[in-house]
PDB file of C-alpha atoms in Angstrom:
ATOM      1  CA  MET A   1      10.395  -5.784  19.913  1.00 50.00           C
ATOM      2  CA  ASN A   2      10.185  -7.595  16.579  1.00 54.00           C
ATOM      3  CA  LYS A   3      12.738  -6.015  14.174  1.00 55.00           C
ATOM      4  CA  THR A   4      10.200  -5.669  11.341  1.00 52.00           C
ATOM      5  CA  ILE A   5       7.730  -3.880  13.605  1.00 51.00           C
ATOM      6  CA  GLY A   6      10.459  -1.597  14.915  1.00 54.00           C
ATOM      7  CA  LYS A   7      11.452  -0.533  11.407  1.00 52.00           C
ATOM      8  CA  LEU A   8       7.823   0.041  10.394  1.00 50.00           C
ATOM      9  CA  MET A   9       7.086   2.123  13.481  1.00 50.00           C
ATOM     10  CA  MET A  10      10.146   4.305  12.888  1.00 52.00           C
ATOM     11  CA  ALA A  11       9.189   4.883   9.236  1.00 50.00           C
ATOM     12  CA  ALA A  12       5.587   5.722  10.123  1.00 51.00           C
ATOM     13  CA  ALA A  13       6.677   8.057  12.916  1.00 47.00           C
ATOM     14  CA  CYS A  14       8.875   9.996  10.493  1.00 46.00           C
ATOM     15  CA  LEU A  15       5.923  10.465   8.150  1.00 46.00           C
ATOM     16  CA  LEU A  16       3.375  11.367  10.798  1.00 46.00           C
ATOM     17  CA  LEU A  17       5.658  13.696  12.748  1.00 44.00           C
ATOM     18  CA  ALA A  18       6.930  15.542   9.689  1.00 43.00           C
ATOM     19  CA  PRO A  19       6.201  19.276  10.122  1.00 39.00           C
ATOM     20  CA  THR A  20       3.215  20.617   8.209  1.00 39.00           C
ATOM     21  CA  ALA A  21       2.767  24.353   7.877  1.00 36.00           C
ATOM     22  CA  ASP A  22      -0.581  25.805   8.981  1.00 36.00           C
ATOM     23  CA  GLY A  23      -2.975  26.017   6.080  1.00 37.00           C
ATOM     24  CA  GLN A  24      -0.873  23.650   3.966  1.00 46.00           C
ATOM     25  CA  GLU A  25      -2.757  20.436   4.779  1.00 53.00           C
ATOM     26  CA  TYR A  26      -4.262  20.294   1.293  1.00 64.00           C
ATOM     27  CA  ARG A  27      -1.367  21.584  -0.763  1.00 75.00           C
ATOM     28  CA  ASN A  28      -1.270  19.637  -4.022  1.00 86.00           C
ATOM     29  CA  ASP A  29       1.631  17.336  -4.836  1.00 94.00           C
ATOM     30  CA  THR A  30       3.023  17.805  -8.354  1.00 97.00           C
ATOM     31  CA  LEU A  31       5.555  15.578 -10.115  1.00 98.00           C
ATOM     32  CA  ARG A  32       7.366  16.203 -13.382  1.00 98.00           C
ATOM     33  CA  LEU A  33       8.667  13.016 -14.963  1.00 97.00           C
ATOM     34  CA  ASP A  34       8.734  11.161 -18.265  1.00 98.00           C
ATOM     35  CA  ILE A  35       6.175   8.536 -17.331  1.00 98.00           C
ATOM     36  CA  ASP A  36       5.189   7.621 -20.918  1.00 97.00           C
ATOM     37  CA  LEU A  37       8.845   7.169 -21.929  1.00 95.00           C
ATOM     38  CA  ASP A  38       8.943   9.526 -24.925  1.00 96.00           C
ATOM     39  CA  GLN A  39      11.773  11.677 -23.512  1.00 96.00           C
ATOM     40  CA  ARG A  40       9.390  14.559 -22.823  1.00 97.00           C
ATOM     41  CA  PRO A  41       8.281  15.537 -19.309  1.00 97.00           C
ATOM     42  CA  ASP A  42       4.769  14.683 -18.173  1.00 98.00           C
ATOM     43  CA  THR A  43       2.863  15.940 -15.132  1.00 98.00           C
ATOM     44  CA  VAL A  44       1.254  14.023 -12.277  1.00 98.00           C
ATOM     45  CA  ILE A  45      -0.823  15.967  -9.747  1.00 98.00           C
ATOM     46  CA  PHE A  46      -2.390  14.787  -6.514  1.00 97.00           C
ATOM     47  CA  ASP A  47      -5.284  17.249  -6.152  1.00 96.00           C
ATOM     48  CA  LYS A  48      -6.016  16.986  -2.439  1.00 94.00           C
ATOM     49  CA  ALA A  49      -8.942  19.407  -2.521  1.00 92.00           C
ATOM     50  CA  LYS A  50     -10.792  17.207  -5.033  1.00 94.00           C
ATOM     51  CA  GLY A  51      -9.315  13.934  -3.773  1.00 95.00           C
ATOM     52  CA  ILE A  52      -8.077  12.754  -7.173  1.00 97.00           C
ATOM     53  CA  ILE A  53      -4.837  11.982  -9.010  1.00 98.00           C
ATOM     54  CA  VAL A  54      -4.453  13.711 -12.386  1.00 98.00           C
ATOM     55  CA  CYS A  55      -1.933  12.794 -15.098  1.00 99.00           C
ATOM     56  CA  LYS A  56      -1.085  14.826 -18.186  1.00 98.00           C
ATOM     57  CA  LEU A  57       0.920  12.849 -20.743  1.00 98.00           C
ATOM     58  CA  SER A  58       2.816  14.379 -23.652  1.00 98.00           C
ATOM     59  CA  THR A  59       1.911  11.419 -25.888  1.00 97.00           C
ATOM     60  CA  GLN A  60      -1.766  12.198 -25.291  1.00 97.00           C
ATOM     61  CA  GLY A  61      -1.623  15.945 -25.818  1.00 97.00           C
ATOM     62  CA  PHE A  62      -1.505  16.649 -22.074  1.00 98.00           C
ATOM     63  CA  ARG A  63      -5.220  15.964 -21.679  1.00 98.00           C
ATOM     64  CA  GLU A  64      -6.232  15.228 -18.100  1.00 98.00           C
ATOM     65  CA  ILE A  65      -6.493  11.584 -17.067  1.00 98.00           C
ATOM     66  CA  LYS A  66      -8.210  11.474 -13.677  1.00 98.00           C
ATOM     67  CA  SER A  67      -8.618   8.838 -11.005  1.00 99.00           C
ATOM     68  CA  LEU A  68     -11.907   8.365  -9.213  1.00 98.00           C
ATOM     69  CA  LYS A  69     -12.317  10.082  -5.834  1.00 97.00           C
ATOM     70  CA  LEU A  70     -10.052   8.822  -3.051  1.00 97.00           C
ATOM     71  CA  ASN A  71     -10.187   8.835   0.749  1.00 92.00           C
ATOM     72  CA  PHE A  72      -6.914   9.853   2.378  1.00 89.00           C
ATOM     73  CA  ASP A  73      -5.159  11.635   5.250  1.00 78.00           C
ATOM     74  CA  GLY A  74      -4.789  15.147   3.879  1.00 70.00           C
ATOM     75  CA  ARG A  75      -1.665  16.028   5.840  1.00 77.00           C
ATOM     76  CA  GLN A  76       0.671  13.142   5.066  1.00 86.00           C
ATOM     77  CA  SER A  77      -0.736  11.379   1.996  1.00 94.00           C
ATOM     78  CA  GLY A  78       0.987  12.126  -1.271  1.00 95.00           C
ATOM     79  CA  ILE A  79       2.617  10.982  -4.486  1.00 97.00           C
ATOM     80  CA  GLU A  80       6.308  10.342  -5.122  1.00 97.00           C
ATOM     81  CA  LYS A  81       8.451   9.219  -8.037  1.00 97.00           C
ATOM     82  CA  LYS A  82       9.158   5.506  -8.017  1.00 97.00           C
ATOM     83  CA  GLY A  83      11.109   3.752 -10.746  1.00 95.00           C
ATOM     84  CA  LYS A  84       9.682   4.829 -14.093  1.00 95.00           C
ATOM     85  CA  GLY A  85       6.338   5.714 -12.521  1.00 98.00           C
ATOM     86  CA  PHE A  86       4.972   7.007  -9.242  1.00 98.00           C
ATOM     87  CA  THR A  87       3.542   5.779  -5.960  1.00 98.00           C
ATOM     88  CA  TYR A  88       0.491   7.007  -4.042  1.00 98.00           C
ATOM     89  CA  THR A  89       1.071   6.836  -0.276  1.00 96.00           C
ATOM     90  CA  VAL A  90      -1.499   6.914   2.533  1.00 96.00           C
ATOM     91  CA  PRO A  91      -0.012   6.614   6.052  1.00 92.00           C
ATOM     92  CA  HIS A  92      -2.249   6.406   9.130  1.00 86.00           C
ATOM     93  CA  MET A  93      -1.286   6.220  12.798  1.00 84.00           C
ATOM     94  CA  ARG A  94      -1.085   2.407  12.984  1.00 90.00           C
ATOM     95  CA  ALA A  95      -1.544   1.321   9.376  1.00 94.00           C
ATOM     96  CA  GLY A  96      -0.913   2.505   5.855  1.00 96.00           C
ATOM     97  CA  TYR A  97      -0.459   1.547   2.203  1.00 97.00           C
ATOM     98  CA  HIS A  98       1.256   2.423  -1.072  1.00 97.00           C
ATOM     99  CA  CYS A  99      -0.090   2.027  -4.613  1.00 99.00           C
ATOM    100  CA  ASP A 100       2.407   1.908  -7.490  1.00 99.00           C
ATOM    101  CA  PHE A 101       1.623   3.094 -11.014  1.00 99.00           C
ATOM    102  CA  ALA A 102       3.456   2.824 -14.341  1.00 98.00           C
ATOM    103  CA  TYR A 103       2.722   3.457 -18.009  1.00 98.00           C
ATOM    104  CA  SER A 104       1.881   0.597 -20.362  1.00 97.00           C
ATOM    105  CA  LYS A 105       3.097   1.324 -23.893  1.00 95.00           C
ATOM    106  CA  ALA A 106       1.000  -1.527 -25.263  1.00 96.00           C
ATOM    107  CA  LEU A 107      -2.230  -0.259 -23.692  1.00 96.00           C
ATOM    108  CA  LYS A 108      -1.272   3.425 -23.700  1.00 96.00           C
ATOM    109  CA  LYS A 109      -2.631   3.644 -20.182  1.00 97.00           C
ATOM    110  CA  ILE A 110      -1.319   4.290 -16.694  1.00 98.00           C
ATOM    111  CA  HIS A 111      -2.012   1.153 -14.718  1.00 98.00           C
ATOM    112  CA  LEU A 112      -1.778   0.032 -11.129  1.00 99.00           C
ATOM    113  CA  ILE A 113       1.112  -2.440 -10.968  1.00 99.00           C
ATOM    114  CA  GLY A 114       1.449  -3.136  -7.258  1.00 99.00           C
ATOM    115  CA  MET A 115       0.353  -2.359  -3.716  1.00 99.00           C
ATOM    116  CA  ASN A 116       1.852  -2.831  -0.292  1.00 98.00           C
ATOM    117  CA  ARG A 117       0.570  -2.236   3.218  1.00 98.00           C
ATOM    118  CA  TYR A 118       1.623  -2.339   6.854  1.00 97.00           C
ATOM    119  CA  GLU A 119      -0.164  -2.736  10.187  1.00 96.00           C
ATOM    120  CA  PHE A 120       0.980  -2.271  13.774  1.00 95.00           C
ATOM    121  CA  GLY A 121      -2.147  -3.882  15.235  1.00 91.00           C
ATOM    122  CA  PRO A 122      -3.383  -3.116  18.780  1.00 92.00           C
ATOM    123  CA  ALA A 123      -1.134  -2.472  21.786  1.00 92.00           C
ATOM    124  CA  ASN A 124       0.188  -6.054  21.778  1.00 93.00           C
ATOM    125  CA  ASN A 125       0.947  -5.806  18.010  1.00 95.00           C
ATOM    126  CA  ASP A 126      -1.254  -8.804  17.159  1.00 93.00           C
ATOM    127  CA  GLY A 127      -1.735  -8.747  13.380  1.00 93.00           C
ATOM    128  CA  SER A 128       1.244  -6.475  12.809  1.00 96.00           C
ATOM    129  CA  GLY A 129       3.507  -6.770   9.791  1.00 98.00           C
ATOM    130  CA  GLU A 130       3.593  -5.912   6.116  1.00 98.00           C
ATOM    131  CA  SER A 131       2.675  -7.349   2.734  1.00 98.00           C
ATOM    132  CA  SER A 132       2.795  -6.613  -0.980  1.00 99.00           C
ATOM    133  CA  VAL A 133       1.063  -7.737  -4.140  1.00 99.00           C
ATOM    134  CA  ASN A 134       2.612  -7.578  -7.621  1.00 99.00           C
ATOM    135  CA  LEU A 135      -0.301  -7.052 -10.003  1.00 98.00           C
ATOM    136  CA  LEU A 136       1.823  -7.886 -13.049  1.00 98.00           C
ATOM    137  CA  THR A 137       2.543 -11.395 -11.768  1.00 98.00           C
ATOM    138  CA  ASP A 138      -0.431 -11.777  -9.369  1.00 99.00           C
ATOM    139  CA  SER A 139       2.045 -12.609  -6.586  1.00 99.00           C
ATOM    140  CA  TYR A 140       1.312 -11.899  -2.910  1.00 99.00           C
ATOM    141  CA  SER A 141       3.859 -11.957  -0.103  1.00 99.00           C
ATOM    142  CA  GLY A 142       3.240 -11.106   3.550  1.00 98.00           C
ATOM    143  CA  VAL A 143       5.212 -11.260   6.782  1.00 98.00           C
ATOM    144  CA  TRP A 144       2.898 -11.046   9.796  1.00 97.00           C
ATOM    145  CA  ASN A 145       3.013 -11.480  13.553  1.00 96.00           C
ATOM    146  CA  TYR A 146       0.500 -12.761  16.060  1.00 94.00           C
ATOM    147  CA  TYR A 147       0.440 -12.389  19.819  1.00 94.00           C
ATOM    148  CA  ASP A 148       0.779 -15.655  21.716  1.00 90.00           C
ATOM    149  CA  MET A 149      -1.593 -15.138  24.654  1.00 88.00           C
ATOM    150  CA  GLU A 150      -0.417 -18.226  26.536  1.00 85.00           C
ATOM    151  CA  ASN A 151       3.253 -17.244  26.472  1.00 87.00           C
ATOM    152  CA  SER A 152       2.758 -13.454  26.346  1.00 90.00           C
ATOM    153  CA  ARG A 153       5.013 -12.932  23.346  1.00 93.00           C
ATOM    154  CA  LEU A 154       4.867 -11.739  19.760  1.00 95.00           C
ATOM    155  CA  VAL A 155       5.466 -14.494  17.207  1.00 94.00           C
ATOM    156  CA  GLU A 156       6.610 -13.834  13.638  1.00 95.00           C
ATOM    157  CA  MET A 157       4.987 -16.282  11.243  1.00 95.00           C
ATOM    158  CA  PRO A 158       6.774 -17.648   8.162  1.00 95.00           C
ATOM    159  CA  ALA A 159       6.268 -15.553   5.043  1.00 97.00           C
ATOM    160  CA  ILE A 160       2.903 -16.142   3.382  1.00 98.00           C
ATOM    161  CA  ARG A 161       3.208 -16.444  -0.401  1.00 98.00           C
ATOM    162  CA  ARG A 162       0.115 -16.937  -2.516  1.00 98.00           C
ATOM    163  CA  LYS A 163      -1.329 -16.177  -5.931  1.00 98.00           C
ATOM    164  CA  MET A 164      -3.626 -13.159  -5.631  1.00 99.00           C
ATOM    165  CA  VAL A 165      -5.602 -12.027  -8.662  1.00 98.00           C
ATOM    166  CA  LEU A 166      -7.226  -8.607  -8.410  1.00 98.00           C
ATOM    167  CA  PRO A 167      -9.145  -6.673 -11.092  1.00 98.00           C
ATOM    168  CA  LYS A 168      -7.062  -4.895 -13.724  1.00 98.00           C
ATOM    169  CA  THR A 169      -7.028  -1.268 -12.649  1.00 99.00           C
ATOM    170  CA  TYR A 170      -6.032   1.841 -14.568  1.00 99.00           C
ATOM    171  CA  LEU A 171      -5.728   5.385 -13.283  1.00 99.00           C
ATOM    172  CA  GLU A 172      -9.177   6.346 -14.598  1.00 98.00           C
ATOM    173  CA  THR A 173     -10.785   3.405 -12.737  1.00 98.00           C
ATOM    174  CA  PHE A 174      -8.663   3.661  -9.582  1.00 99.00           C
ATOM    175  CA  ASP A 175     -10.369   4.292  -6.247  1.00 98.00           C
ATOM    176  CA  ASP A 176     -10.447   2.844  -2.734  1.00 97.00           C
ATOM    177  CA  LYS A 177     -12.355  -0.286  -3.802  1.00 98.00           C
ATOM    178  CA  ILE A 178      -9.259  -2.030  -5.166  1.00 98.00           C
ATOM    179  CA  ILE A 179      -7.290  -1.093  -2.038  1.00 98.00           C
ATOM    180  CA  ASN A 180     -10.042  -2.446   0.207  1.00 97.00           C
ATOM    181  CA  GLN A 181     -10.178  -5.694  -1.792  1.00 98.00           C
ATOM    182  CA  TYR A 182      -6.441  -6.152  -1.303  1.00 99.00           C
ATOM    183  CA  ILE A 183      -6.645  -5.393   2.419  1.00 97.00           C
ATOM    184  CA  SER A 184      -9.605  -7.749   2.899  1.00 98.00           C
ATOM    185  CA  ARG A 185      -7.846 -10.666   1.203  1.00 98.00           C
ATOM    186  CA  CYS A 186      -4.631  -9.912   3.058  1.00 98.00           C
ATOM    187  CA  VAL A 187      -6.418  -9.984   6.430  1.00 96.00           C
ATOM    188  CA  LYS A 188      -8.085 -13.308   5.582  1.00 97.00           C
ATOM    189  CA  LEU A 189      -4.719 -14.854   4.709  1.00 97.00           C
ATOM    190  CA  PHE A 190      -3.281 -13.665   8.022  1.00 96.00           C
ATOM    191  CA  GLU A 191      -6.242 -14.945  10.026  1.00 95.00           C
ATOM    192  CA  LYS A 192      -6.115 -18.362   8.362  1.00 95.00           C
ATOM    193  CA  GLU A 193      -2.358 -18.701   8.899  1.00 94.00           C
ATOM    194  CA  LYS A 194      -2.703 -17.624  12.526  1.00 93.00           C
ATOM    195  CA  ALA A 195      -5.548 -20.093  13.156  1.00 93.00           C
ATOM    196  CA  ASP A 196      -3.585 -22.905  11.484  1.00 90.00           C
ATOM    197  CA  ARG A 197      -0.487 -22.239  13.572  1.00 86.00           C
ATOM    198  CA  ILE A 198      -2.435 -22.057  16.836  1.00 84.00           C
ATOM    199  CA  GLY A 199      -4.285 -25.247  15.884  1.00 76.00           C
ATOM    200  CA  GLN A 200      -1.028 -27.047  15.095  1.00 75.00           C
ATOM    201  CA  ARG A 201       0.464 -25.964  18.401  1.00 66.00           C
ATOM    202  CA  LYS A 202      -2.546 -27.236  20.358  1.00 58.00           C
ATOM    203  CA  THR A 203      -2.503 -30.550  18.474  1.00 58.00           C
ATOM    204  CA  SER A 204       1.202 -30.970  19.199  1.00 55.00           C
ATOM    205  CA  PHE A 205       0.631 -30.142  22.891  1.00 49.00           C
ATOM    206  CA  HIS A 206      -2.103 -32.771  23.278  1.00 47.00           C
ATOM    207  CA  GLN A 207      -0.012 -35.401  21.475  1.00 49.00           C
ATOM    208  CA  ASP A 208       2.881 -34.761  23.852  1.00 49.00           C
TER     209      ASP A 208
END
């Protein structure tokens, strides 16, 4: 098995098999951290019943800053501290993604700074791998695999690195649309790279 896929499957299994107490599927996640960097604790809440992320910043009088409504797996999705901000995680059985947020002192807003995703693909792992996009630098990087039908083996393609510009997104404008845009572009990059590699192989075969 491809090493990258093995690591991803182990990580996803740990998340999906983690014990969840009965009746706790929609327990809110709450973080206490200094996200606005004023040396006073702020609060970030993932309200699973309402399907929104809520931030209360000390620099803004702890008023509620809310995301738009989100679709998620109620049992395993959540928020965690990451760097000076937090990450929103949605794991599924064979795919999942993370969205990273941080505070902009210049804009005085919490903004989406990056996303990453993984896929296991179908049983033969075609289309499996992982990618990330840095929204501060508009940089995309993905490592993907395709299944070689002729030789019955999984092939890891060279890393795909491209410029990817997505709409500026802040917590109050954040919903699944930006995630779906990222996934859609990511899939297109994979499909093009796969088609190019298969085409090159066929051309080389005929020339030989």
